[in-house]
PDB file of C-alpha atoms in Angstrom:
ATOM      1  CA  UNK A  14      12.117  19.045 -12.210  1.00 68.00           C
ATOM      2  CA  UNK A  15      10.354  15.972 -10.929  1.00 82.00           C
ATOM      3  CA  UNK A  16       7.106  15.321 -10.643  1.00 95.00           C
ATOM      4  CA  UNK A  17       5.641  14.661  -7.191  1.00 95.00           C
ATOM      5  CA  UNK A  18       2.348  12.120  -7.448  1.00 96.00           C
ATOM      6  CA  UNK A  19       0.590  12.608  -3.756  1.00 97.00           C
ATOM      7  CA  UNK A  20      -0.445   8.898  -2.716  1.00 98.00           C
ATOM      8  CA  UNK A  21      -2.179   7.229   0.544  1.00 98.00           C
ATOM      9  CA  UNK A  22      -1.039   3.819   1.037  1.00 98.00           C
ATOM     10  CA  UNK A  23      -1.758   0.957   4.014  1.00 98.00           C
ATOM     11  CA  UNK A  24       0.088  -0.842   5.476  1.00 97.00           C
ATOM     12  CA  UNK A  25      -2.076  -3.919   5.802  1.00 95.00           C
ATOM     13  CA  UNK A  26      -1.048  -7.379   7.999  1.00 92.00           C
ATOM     14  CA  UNK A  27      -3.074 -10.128   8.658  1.00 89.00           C
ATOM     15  CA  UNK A  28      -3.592 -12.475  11.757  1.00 87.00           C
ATOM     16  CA  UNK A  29      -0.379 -14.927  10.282  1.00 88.00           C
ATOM     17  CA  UNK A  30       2.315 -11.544  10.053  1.00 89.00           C
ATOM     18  CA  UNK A  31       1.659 -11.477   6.575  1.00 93.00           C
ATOM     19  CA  UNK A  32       1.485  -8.212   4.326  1.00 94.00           C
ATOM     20  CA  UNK A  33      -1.074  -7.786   1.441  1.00 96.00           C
ATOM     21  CA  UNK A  34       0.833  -6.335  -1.210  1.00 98.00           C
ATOM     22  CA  UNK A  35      -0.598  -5.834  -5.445  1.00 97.00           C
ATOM     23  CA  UNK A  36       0.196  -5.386  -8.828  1.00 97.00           C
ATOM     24  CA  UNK A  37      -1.609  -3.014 -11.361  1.00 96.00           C
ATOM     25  CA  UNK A  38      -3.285  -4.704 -14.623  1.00 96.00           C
ATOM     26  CA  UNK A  39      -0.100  -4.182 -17.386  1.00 94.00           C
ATOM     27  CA  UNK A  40       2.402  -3.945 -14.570  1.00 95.00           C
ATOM     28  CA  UNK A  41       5.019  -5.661 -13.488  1.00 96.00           C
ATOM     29  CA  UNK A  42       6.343  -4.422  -9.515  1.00 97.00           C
ATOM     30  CA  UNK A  43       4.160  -5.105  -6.321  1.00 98.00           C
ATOM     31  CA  UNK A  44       3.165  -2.449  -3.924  1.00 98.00           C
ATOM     32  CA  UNK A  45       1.405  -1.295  -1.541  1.00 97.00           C
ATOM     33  CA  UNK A  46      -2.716  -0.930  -1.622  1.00 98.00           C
ATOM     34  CA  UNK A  47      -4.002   2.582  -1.680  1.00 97.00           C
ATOM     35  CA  UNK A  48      -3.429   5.331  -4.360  1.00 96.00           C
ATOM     36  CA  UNK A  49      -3.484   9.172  -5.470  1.00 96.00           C
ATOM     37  CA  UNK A  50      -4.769  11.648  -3.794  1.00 98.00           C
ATOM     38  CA  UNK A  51      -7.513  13.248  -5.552  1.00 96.00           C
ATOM     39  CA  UNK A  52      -7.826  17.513  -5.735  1.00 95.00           C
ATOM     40  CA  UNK A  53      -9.434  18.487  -2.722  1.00 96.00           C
ATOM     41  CA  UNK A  54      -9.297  15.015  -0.782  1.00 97.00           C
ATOM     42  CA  UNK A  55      -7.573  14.379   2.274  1.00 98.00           C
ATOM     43  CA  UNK A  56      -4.941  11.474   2.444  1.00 98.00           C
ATOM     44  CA  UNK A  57      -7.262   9.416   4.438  1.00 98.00           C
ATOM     45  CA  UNK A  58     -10.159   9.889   2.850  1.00 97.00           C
ATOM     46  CA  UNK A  59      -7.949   8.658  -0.592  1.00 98.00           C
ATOM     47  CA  UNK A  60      -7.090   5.648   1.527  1.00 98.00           C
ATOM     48  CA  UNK A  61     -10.529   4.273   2.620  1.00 97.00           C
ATOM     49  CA  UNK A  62     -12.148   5.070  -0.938  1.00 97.00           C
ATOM     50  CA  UNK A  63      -9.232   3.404  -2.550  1.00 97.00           C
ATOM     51  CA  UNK A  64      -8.845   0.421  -0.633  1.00 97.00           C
ATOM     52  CA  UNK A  65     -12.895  -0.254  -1.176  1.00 96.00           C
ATOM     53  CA  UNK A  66     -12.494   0.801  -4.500  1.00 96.00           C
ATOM     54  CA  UNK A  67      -9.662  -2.173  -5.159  1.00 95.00           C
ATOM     55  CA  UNK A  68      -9.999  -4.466  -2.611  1.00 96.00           C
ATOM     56  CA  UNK A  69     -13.445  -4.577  -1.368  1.00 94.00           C
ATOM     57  CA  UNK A  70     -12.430  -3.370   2.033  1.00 94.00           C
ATOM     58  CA  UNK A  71     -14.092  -1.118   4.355  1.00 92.00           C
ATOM     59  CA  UNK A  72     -12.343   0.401   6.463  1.00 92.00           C
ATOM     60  CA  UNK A  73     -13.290   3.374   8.840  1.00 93.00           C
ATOM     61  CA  UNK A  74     -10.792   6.009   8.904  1.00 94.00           C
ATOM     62  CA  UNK A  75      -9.982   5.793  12.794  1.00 95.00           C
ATOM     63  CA  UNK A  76      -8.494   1.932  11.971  1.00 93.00           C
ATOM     64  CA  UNK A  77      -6.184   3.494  10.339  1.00 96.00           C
ATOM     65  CA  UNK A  78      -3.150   4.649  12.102  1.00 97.00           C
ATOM     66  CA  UNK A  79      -0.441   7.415   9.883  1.00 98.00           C
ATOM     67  CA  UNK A  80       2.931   5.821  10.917  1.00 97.00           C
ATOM     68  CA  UNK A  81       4.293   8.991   7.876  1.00 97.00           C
ATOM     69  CA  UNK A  82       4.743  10.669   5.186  1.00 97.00           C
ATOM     70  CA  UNK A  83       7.360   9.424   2.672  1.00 98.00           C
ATOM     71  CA  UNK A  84       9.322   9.300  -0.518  1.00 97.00           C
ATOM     72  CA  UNK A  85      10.283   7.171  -3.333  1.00 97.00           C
ATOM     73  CA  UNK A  86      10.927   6.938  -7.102  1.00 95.00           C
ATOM     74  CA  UNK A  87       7.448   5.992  -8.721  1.00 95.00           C
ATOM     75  CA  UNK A  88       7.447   2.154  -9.878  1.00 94.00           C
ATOM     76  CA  UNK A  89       5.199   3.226 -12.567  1.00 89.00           C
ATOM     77  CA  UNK A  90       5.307   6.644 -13.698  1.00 91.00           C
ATOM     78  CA  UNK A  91       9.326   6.942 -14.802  1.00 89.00           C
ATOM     79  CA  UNK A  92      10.677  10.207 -13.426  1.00 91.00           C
ATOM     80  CA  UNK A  93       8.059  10.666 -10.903  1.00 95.00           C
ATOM     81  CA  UNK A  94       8.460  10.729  -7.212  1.00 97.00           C
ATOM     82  CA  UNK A  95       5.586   9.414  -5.258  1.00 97.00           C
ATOM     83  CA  UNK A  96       4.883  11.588  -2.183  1.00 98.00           C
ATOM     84  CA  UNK A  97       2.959   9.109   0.317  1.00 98.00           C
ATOM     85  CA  UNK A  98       1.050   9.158   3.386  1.00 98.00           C
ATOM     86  CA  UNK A  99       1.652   5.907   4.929  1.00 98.00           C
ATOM     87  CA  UNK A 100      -1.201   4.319   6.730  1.00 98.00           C
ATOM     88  CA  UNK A 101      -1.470   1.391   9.025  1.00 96.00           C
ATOM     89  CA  UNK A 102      -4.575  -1.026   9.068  1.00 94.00           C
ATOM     90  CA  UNK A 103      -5.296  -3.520  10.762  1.00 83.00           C
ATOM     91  CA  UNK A 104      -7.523  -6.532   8.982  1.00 81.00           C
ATOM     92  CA  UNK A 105      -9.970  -7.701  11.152  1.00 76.00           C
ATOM     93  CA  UNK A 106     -10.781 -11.502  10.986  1.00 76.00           C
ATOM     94  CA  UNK A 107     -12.750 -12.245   8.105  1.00 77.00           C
ATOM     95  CA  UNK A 108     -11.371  -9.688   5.952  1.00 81.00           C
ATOM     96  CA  UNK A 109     -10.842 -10.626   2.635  1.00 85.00           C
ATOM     97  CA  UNK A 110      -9.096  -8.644  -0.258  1.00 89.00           C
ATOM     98  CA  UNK A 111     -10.529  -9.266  -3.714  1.00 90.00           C
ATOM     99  CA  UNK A 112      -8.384  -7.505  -6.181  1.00 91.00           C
ATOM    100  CA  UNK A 113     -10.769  -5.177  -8.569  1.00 89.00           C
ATOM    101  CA  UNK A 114     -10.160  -2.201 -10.806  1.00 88.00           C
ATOM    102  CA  UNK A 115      -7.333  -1.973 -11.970  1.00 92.00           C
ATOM    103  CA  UNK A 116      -5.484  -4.080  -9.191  1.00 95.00           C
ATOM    104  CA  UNK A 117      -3.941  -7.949 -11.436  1.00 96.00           C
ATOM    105  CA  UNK A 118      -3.424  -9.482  -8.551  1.00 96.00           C
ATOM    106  CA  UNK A 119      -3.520  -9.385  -4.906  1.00 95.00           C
ATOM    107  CA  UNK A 120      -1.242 -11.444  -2.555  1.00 96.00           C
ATOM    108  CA  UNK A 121      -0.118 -12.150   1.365  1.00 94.00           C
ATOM    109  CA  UNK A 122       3.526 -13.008   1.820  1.00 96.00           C
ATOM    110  CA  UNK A 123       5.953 -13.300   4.716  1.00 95.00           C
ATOM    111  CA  UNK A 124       9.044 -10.451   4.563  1.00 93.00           C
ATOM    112  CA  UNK A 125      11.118 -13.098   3.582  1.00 93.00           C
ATOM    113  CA  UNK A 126       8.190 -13.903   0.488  1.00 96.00           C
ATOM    114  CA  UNK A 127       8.313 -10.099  -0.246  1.00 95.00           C
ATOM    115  CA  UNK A 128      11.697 -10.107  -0.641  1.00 90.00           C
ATOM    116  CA  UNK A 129      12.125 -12.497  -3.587  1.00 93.00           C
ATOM    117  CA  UNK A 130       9.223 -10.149  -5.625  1.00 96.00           C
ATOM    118  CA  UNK A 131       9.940  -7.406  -7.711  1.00 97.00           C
ATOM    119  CA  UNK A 132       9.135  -4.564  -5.903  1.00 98.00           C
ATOM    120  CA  UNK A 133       7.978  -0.959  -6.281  1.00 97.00           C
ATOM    121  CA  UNK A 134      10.742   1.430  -4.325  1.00 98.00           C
ATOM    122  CA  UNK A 135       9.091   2.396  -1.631  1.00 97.00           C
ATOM    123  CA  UNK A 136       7.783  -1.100  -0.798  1.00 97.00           C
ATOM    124  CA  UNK A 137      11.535  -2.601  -1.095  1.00 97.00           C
ATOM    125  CA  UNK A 138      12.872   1.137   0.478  1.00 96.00           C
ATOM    126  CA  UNK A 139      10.392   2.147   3.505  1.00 96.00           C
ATOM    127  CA  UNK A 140       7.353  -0.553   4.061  1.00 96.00           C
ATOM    128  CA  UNK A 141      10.024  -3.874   4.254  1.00 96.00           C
ATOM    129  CA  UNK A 142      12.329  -2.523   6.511  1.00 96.00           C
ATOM    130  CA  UNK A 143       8.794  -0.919   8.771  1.00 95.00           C
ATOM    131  CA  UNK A 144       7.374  -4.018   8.994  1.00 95.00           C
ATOM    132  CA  UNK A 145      10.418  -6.254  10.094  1.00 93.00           C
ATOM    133  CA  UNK A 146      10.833  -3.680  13.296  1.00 92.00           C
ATOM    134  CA  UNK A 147       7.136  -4.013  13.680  1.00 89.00           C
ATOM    135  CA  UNK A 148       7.189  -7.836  13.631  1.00 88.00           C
ATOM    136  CA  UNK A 149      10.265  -7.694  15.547  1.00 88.00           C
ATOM    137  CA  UNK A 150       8.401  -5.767  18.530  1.00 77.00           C
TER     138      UNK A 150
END
């Protein structure tokens, strides 16, 4: 049986159509900001403390827009699924990102940028292929 991992994760683009994806310290794959769920904590609520937690952001919980829940293989827990409630947020001008915790590093690439990176699953699987038909709009 697999193990489920329930994570909240943004969806974050910047003014130049750029996505802010990051690495954990000791890992290799980029992802998405956000992380798990703790007992008794909404998704959202998961989202906004996480995202201050590792990024410095603040972010009120009605920027955020759920665009859905989804699957994928865990990039770092082998034989773990990560259950995630996907989150869109919009950076406001001025926003920076300043990786902390246990976030290495913290970039903003083009799709075609994200592409060439090694990738956790559900970045490469769900958030790519999300934010080309949003960009495409």
């Amino acid at each position: 049986m697999t193990t489920v991992i329930h994570i909240a994760a943004a969806l974050l683009l910047n003014e130049h159509r750029q996505l802010l994806l990051v690495r954990k310290r000791g890992t290799t794959a980029f992802m998405q900001p956000g992380g798990k769920v703790d007992h008794g904590e909404q998704p959202l609520e998961a989202l906004v403390r996480e995202l201050n937690e590792e990024l410095g952001l603040i972010v009120a919980p009605e920027d955020a827009t759920f665009v859905g829940h989804y699957q994928a293989p865990a990039a770092n827990e082998p034989g773990c699924t990560v259950d995630c409630a996907l989150y869109r947020v919009e950076m406001q001008p001025g926003d920076r990102a300043i990786a902390a915790a246990e976030i290495e590093e913290a970039v903003w690439v083009s799709v075609a940028e994200a592409d060439a990176l090694e990738l956790a699953p559900l970045t490469r699987e769900v958030v790519l292929p999300l934010v080309k038909c949003l960009l495409s709009n």
